[in-house]
mmCIF file of C-alpha atoms and ligand atoms in Angstrom:
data_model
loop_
_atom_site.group_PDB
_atom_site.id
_atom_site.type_symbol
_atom_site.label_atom_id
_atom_site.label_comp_id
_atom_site.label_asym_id
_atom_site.label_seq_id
_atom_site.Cartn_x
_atom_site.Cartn_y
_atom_site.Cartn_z
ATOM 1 C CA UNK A 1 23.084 -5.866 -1.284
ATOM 2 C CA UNK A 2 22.412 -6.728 2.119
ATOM 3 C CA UNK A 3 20.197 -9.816 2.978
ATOM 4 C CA UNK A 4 16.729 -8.492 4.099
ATOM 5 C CA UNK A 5 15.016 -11.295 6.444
ATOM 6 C CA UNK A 6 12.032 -11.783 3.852
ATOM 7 C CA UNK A 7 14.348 -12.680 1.080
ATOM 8 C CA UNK A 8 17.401 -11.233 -0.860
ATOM 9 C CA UNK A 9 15.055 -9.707 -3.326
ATOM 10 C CA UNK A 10 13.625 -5.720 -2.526
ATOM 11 C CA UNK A 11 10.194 -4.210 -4.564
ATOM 12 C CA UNK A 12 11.413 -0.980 -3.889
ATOM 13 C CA UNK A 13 14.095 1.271 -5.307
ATOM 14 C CA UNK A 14 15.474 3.984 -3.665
ATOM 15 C CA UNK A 15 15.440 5.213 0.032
ATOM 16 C CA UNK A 16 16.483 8.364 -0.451
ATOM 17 C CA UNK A 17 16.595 10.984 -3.407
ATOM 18 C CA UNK A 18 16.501 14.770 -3.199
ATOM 19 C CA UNK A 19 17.947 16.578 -0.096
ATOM 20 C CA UNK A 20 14.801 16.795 2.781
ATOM 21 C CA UNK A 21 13.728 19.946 3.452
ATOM 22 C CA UNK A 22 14.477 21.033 7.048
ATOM 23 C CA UNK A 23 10.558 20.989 8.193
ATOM 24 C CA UNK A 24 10.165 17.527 6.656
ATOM 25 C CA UNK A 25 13.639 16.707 8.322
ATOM 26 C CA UNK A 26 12.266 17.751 11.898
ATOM 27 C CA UNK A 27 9.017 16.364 11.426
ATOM 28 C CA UNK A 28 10.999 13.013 10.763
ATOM 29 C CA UNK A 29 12.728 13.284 14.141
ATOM 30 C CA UNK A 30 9.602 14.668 15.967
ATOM 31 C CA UNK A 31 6.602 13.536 14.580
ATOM 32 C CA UNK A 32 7.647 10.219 12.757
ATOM 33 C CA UNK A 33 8.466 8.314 16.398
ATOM 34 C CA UNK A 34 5.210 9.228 17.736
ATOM 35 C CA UNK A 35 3.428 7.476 15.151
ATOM 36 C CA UNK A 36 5.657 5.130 13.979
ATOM 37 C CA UNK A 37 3.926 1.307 14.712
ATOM 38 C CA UNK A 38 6.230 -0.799 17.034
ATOM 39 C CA UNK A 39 7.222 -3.823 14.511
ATOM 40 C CA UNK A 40 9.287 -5.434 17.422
ATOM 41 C CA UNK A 41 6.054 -7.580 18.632
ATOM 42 C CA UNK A 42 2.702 -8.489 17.382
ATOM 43 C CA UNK A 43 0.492 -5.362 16.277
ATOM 44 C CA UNK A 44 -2.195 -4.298 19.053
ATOM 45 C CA UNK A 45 -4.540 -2.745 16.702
ATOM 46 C CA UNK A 46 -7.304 -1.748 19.407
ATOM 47 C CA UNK A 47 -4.399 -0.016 21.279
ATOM 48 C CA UNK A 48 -3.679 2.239 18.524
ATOM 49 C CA UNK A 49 -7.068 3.775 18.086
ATOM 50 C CA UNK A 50 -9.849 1.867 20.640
ATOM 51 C CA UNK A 51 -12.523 3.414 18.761
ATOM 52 C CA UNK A 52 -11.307 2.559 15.122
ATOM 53 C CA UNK A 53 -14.739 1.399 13.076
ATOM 54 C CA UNK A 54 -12.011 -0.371 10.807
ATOM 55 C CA UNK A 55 -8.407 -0.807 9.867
ATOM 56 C CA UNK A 56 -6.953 -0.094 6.317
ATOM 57 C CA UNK A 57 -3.513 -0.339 5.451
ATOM 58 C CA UNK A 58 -1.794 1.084 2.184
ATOM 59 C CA UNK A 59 1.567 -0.488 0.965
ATOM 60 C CA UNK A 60 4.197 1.603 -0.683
ATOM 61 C CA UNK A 61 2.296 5.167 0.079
ATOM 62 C CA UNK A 62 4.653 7.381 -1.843
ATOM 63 C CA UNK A 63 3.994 10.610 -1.320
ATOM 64 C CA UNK A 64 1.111 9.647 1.299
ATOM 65 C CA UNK A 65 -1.471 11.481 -1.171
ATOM 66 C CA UNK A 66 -3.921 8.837 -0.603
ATOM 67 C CA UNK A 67 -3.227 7.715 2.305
ATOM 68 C CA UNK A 68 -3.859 11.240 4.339
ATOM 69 C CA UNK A 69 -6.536 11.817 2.145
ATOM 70 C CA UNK A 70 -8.321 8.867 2.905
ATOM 71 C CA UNK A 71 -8.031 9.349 6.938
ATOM 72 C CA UNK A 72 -8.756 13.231 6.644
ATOM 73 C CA UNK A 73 -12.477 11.922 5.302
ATOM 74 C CA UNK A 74 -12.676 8.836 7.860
ATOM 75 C CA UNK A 75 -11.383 9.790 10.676
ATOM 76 C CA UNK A 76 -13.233 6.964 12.395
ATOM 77 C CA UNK A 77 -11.007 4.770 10.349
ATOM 78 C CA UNK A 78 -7.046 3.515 11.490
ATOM 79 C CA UNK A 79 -5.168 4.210 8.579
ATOM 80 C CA UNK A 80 -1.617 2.805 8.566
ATOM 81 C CA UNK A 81 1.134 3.250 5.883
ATOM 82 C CA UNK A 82 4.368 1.622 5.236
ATOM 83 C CA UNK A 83 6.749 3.416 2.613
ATOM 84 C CA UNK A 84 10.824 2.689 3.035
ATOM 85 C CA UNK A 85 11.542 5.907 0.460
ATOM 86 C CA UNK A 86 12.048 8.195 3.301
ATOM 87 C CA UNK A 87 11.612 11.557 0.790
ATOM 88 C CA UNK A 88 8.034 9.532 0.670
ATOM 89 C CA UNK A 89 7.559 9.187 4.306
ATOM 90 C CA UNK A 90 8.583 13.388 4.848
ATOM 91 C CA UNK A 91 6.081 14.571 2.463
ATOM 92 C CA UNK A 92 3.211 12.478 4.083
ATOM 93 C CA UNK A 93 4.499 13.227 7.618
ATOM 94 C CA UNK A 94 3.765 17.094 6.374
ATOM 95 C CA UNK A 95 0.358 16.052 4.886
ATOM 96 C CA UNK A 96 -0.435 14.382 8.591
ATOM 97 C CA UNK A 97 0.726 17.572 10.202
ATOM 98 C CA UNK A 98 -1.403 20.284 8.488
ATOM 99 C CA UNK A 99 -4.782 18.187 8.353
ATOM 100 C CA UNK A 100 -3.890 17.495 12.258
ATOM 101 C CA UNK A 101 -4.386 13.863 11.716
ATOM 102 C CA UNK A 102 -4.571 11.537 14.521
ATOM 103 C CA UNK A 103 -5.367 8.507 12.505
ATOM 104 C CA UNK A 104 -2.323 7.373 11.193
ATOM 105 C CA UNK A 105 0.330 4.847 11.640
ATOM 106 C CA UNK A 106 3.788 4.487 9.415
ATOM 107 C CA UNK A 107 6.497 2.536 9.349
ATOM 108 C CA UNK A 108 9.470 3.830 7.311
ATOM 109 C CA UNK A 109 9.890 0.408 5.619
ATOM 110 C CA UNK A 110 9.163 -2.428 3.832
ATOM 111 C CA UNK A 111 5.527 -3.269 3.846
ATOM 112 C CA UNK A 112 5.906 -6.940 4.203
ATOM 113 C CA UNK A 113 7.362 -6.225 8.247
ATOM 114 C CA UNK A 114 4.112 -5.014 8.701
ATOM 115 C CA UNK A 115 2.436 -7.964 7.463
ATOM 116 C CA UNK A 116 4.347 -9.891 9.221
ATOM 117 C CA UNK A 117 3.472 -8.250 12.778
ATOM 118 C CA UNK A 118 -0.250 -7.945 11.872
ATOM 119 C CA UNK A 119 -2.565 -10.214 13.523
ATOM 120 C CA UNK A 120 -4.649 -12.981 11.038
ATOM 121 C CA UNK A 121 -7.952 -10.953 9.706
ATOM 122 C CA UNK A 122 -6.929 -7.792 10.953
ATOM 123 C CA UNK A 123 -7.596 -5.592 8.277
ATOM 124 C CA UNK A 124 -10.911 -4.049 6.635
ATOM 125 C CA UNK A 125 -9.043 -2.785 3.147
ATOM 126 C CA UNK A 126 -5.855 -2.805 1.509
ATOM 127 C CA UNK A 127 -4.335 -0.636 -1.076
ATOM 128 C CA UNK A 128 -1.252 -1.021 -3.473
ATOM 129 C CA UNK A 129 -1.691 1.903 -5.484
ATOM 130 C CA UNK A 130 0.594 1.939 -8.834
ATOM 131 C CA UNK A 131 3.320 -0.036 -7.479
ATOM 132 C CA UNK A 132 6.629 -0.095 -8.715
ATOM 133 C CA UNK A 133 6.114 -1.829 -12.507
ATOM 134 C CA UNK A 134 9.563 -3.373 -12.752
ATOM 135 C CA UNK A 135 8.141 -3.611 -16.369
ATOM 136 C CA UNK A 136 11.571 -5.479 -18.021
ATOM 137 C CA UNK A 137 11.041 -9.290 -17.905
ATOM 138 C CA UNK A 138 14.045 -10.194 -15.881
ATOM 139 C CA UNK A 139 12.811 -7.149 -13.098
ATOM 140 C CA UNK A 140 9.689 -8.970 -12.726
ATOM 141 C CA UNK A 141 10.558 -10.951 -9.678
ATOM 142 C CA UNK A 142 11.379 -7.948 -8.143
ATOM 143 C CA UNK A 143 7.202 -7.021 -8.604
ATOM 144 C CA UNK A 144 5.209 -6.755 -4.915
ATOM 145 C CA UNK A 145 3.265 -9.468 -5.877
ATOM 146 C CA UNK A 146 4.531 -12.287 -5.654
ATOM 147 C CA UNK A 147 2.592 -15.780 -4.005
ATOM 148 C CA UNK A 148 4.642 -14.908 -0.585
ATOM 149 C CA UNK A 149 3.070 -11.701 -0.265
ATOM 150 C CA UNK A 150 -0.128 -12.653 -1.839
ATOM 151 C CA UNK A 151 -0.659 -15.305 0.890
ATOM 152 C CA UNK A 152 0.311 -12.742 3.608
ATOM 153 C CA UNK A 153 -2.544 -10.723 2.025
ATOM 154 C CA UNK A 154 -5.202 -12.871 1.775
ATOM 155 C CA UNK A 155 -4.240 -13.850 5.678
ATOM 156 C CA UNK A 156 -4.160 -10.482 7.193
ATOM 157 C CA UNK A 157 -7.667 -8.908 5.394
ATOM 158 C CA UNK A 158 -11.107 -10.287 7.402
ATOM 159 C CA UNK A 159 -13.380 -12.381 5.668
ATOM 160 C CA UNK A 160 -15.105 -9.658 3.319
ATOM 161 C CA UNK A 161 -12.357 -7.399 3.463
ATOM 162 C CA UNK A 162 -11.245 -5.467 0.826
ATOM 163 C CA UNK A 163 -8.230 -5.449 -0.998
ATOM 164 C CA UNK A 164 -7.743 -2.331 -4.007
ATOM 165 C CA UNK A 165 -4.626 -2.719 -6.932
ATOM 166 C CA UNK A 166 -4.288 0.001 -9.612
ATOM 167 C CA UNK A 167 -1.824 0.155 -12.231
ATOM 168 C CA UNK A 168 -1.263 1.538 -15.137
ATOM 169 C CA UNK A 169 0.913 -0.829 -16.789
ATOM 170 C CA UNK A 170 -1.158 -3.523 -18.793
ATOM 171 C CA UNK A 171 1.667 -6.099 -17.771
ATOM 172 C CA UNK A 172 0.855 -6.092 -14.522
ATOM 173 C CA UNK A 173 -2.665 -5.962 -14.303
ATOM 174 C CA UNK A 174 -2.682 -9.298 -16.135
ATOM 175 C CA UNK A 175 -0.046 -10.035 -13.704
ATOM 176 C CA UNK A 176 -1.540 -9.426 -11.036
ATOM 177 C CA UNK A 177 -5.213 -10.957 -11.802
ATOM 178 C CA UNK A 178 -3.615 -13.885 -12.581
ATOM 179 C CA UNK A 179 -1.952 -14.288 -8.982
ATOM 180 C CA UNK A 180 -4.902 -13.260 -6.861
ATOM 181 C CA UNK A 181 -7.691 -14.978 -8.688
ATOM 182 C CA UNK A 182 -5.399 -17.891 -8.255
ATOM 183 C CA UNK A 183 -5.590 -17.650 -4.373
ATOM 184 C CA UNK A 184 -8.835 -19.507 -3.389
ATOM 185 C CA UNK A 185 -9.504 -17.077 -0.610
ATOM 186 C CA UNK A 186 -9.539 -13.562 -2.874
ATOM 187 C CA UNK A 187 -12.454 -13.081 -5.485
ATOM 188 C CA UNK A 188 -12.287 -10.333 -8.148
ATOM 189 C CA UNK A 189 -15.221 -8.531 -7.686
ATOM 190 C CA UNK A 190 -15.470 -7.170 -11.168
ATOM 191 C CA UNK A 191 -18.873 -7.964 -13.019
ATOM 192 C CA UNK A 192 -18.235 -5.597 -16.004
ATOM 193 C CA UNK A 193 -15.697 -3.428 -17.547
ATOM 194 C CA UNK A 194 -16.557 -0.419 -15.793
ATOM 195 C CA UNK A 195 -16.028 -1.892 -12.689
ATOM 196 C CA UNK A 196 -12.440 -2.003 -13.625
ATOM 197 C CA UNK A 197 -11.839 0.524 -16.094
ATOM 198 C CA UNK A 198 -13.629 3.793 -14.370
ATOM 199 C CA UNK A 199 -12.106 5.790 -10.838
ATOM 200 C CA UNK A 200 -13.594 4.316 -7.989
ATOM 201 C CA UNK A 201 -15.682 6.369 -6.206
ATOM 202 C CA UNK A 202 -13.675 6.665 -3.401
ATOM 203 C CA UNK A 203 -10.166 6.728 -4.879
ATOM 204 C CA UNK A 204 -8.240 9.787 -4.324
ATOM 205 C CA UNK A 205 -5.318 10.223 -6.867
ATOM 206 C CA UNK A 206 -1.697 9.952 -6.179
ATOM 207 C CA UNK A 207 1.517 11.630 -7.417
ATOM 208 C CA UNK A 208 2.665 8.352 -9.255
ATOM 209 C CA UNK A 209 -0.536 7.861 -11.156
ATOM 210 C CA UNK A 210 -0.492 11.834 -12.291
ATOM 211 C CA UNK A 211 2.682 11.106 -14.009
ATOM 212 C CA UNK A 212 1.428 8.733 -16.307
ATOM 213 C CA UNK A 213 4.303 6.554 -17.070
ATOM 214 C CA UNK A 214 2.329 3.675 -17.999
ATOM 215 C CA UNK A 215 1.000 1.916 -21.092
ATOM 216 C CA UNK A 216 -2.610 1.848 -20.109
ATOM 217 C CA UNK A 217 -5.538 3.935 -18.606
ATOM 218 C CA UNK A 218 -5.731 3.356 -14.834
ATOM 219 C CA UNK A 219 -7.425 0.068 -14.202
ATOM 220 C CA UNK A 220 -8.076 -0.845 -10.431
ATOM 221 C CA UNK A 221 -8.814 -4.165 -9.218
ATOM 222 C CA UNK A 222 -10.810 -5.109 -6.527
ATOM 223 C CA UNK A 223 -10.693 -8.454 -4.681
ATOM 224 C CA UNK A 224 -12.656 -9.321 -2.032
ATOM 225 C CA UNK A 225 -11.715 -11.831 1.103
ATOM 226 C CA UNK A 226 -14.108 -15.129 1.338
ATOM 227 C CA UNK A 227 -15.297 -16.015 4.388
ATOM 228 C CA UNK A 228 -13.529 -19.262 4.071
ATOM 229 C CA UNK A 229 -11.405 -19.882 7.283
HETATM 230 C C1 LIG B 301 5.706 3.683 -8.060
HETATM 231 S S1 LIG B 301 5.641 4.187 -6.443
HETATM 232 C C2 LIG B 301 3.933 4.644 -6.180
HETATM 233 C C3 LIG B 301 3.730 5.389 -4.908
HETATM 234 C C4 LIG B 301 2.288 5.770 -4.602
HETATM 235 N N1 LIG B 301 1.472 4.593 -4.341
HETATM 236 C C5 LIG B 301 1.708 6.582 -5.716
HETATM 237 O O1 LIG B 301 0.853 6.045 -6.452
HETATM 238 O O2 LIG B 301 2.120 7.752 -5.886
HETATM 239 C C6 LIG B 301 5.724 2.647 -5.596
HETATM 240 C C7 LIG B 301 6.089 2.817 -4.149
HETATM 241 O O3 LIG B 301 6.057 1.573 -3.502
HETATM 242 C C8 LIG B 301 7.091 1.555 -2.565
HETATM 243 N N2 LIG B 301 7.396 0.144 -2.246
HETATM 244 C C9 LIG B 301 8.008 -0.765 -3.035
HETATM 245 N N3 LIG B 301 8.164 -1.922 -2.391
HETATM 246 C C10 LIG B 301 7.619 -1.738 -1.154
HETATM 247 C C11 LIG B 301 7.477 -2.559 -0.028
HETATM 248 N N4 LIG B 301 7.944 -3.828 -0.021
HETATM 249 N N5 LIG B 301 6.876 -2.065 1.056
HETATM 250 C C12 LIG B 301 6.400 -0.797 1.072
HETATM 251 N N6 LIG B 301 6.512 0.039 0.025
HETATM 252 C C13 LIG B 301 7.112 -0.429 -1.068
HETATM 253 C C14 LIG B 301 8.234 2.294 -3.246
HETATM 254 O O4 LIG B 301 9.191 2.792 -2.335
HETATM 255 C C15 LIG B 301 7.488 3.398 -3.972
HETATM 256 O O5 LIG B 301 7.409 4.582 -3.209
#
């Protein structure tokens, strides 16, 4: 496998599976470079939308269930995306197309590129929503989490911002706590079960999550970002 700049190790499977369908296929070539964000210098976030309220970015998007849904109720928000499985990308291109939404950004790649072009305390909310579980013990260093991307995390949200996990694998929800909590500037917000164990409010579900692959109920895990500089 090819070196990726980040590190030789990828969180993500495969780019491509079934054949695209030809309107997904022409939305790639039409509407994907209009709304693709430009990763070859530093994000200019007020550019994108001048009148965003707030920024929210969701890593590995899937099908872009979420993702569209959540910008179809704010449009006031700036909703941007990055996905690299390009069946993924075409399904939430065609979401994006028949709500007419204005409010999103993709990139057709890794997640961590993003990060990397993204201004320090940039972003209001984050979402990793079921990520890949890479549940066998010598997969696990292939997990999204990992203290390089936590750090990039914790630098890109503003103090206060919000960062949402879900899983359904009990693995790595343990996993997981145990990274962020360790970062001194992400606190768990949890201050009882529920807060963990029920839908959040706002959550809308995803195609991974409906398939129920894991070994536990949905939790999701909120962290917050201190106000420590
Ligand atoms: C298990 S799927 C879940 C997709 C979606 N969140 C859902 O719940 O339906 C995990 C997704 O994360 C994506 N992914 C993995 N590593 C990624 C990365 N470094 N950057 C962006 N997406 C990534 C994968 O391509 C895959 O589509």
């Amino acid at each position: 496998m090819a070196q990726q700049p980040y590190g030789p190790l990828r969180s993500f499977g495969r780019i491509k599976a079934r054949p695209i369908k030809s309107r997904q296929a022409s939305l790639l070539e039409t509407l994907l470079p209009r709304i693709a964000l430009d990763l070859s210098r530093p994000i200019d976030l007020l550019a994108l939308k001048p009148d965003a309220t707030e920024v929210w970015l969701e890593i590995g998007f899937g099908g872009g269930e979420h993702l569209t849904a959540q910008a179809e109720r704010r449009p006031d928000v700036l909703a941007l995306g990055a996905e690299p499985f390009l069946n993924g990308v075409a399904s939430a291109l065609r979401h994006i197309e028949a709500a007419s939404l204005t409010n999103v950004r993709l990139h057709a790649g890794d997640a961590r590129e993003v990060l990397a072009a993204l201004p320090d305390a940039s972003l209001d909310r984050l979402f990793i929503l079921f990520p890949d579980p890479w549940p066998k013990l010598r997969h696990h260093k292939r997990r999204l989490i990992q203290p390089d991307l936590v750090a990039e995390l914790a630098r890109v949200l503003k103090p206060h911002g919000r960062l949402r996990f879900a899983t359904d694998w009990a693995n790595y929800a343990d996993w997981t706590l145990e990274r962020l909590t360790g970062t001194p500037k992400l606190v768990w917000t949890a201050q009882k079960a529920d807060d963990w164990r029920l839908v959040p409010a706002d959550h809308a579900p995803t195609r991974y999550q409906a398939k129920k692959l894991g070994d536990i109920a949905p939790v999701y895990l909120e962290f917050k970002r201190t106000s420590a500089p």
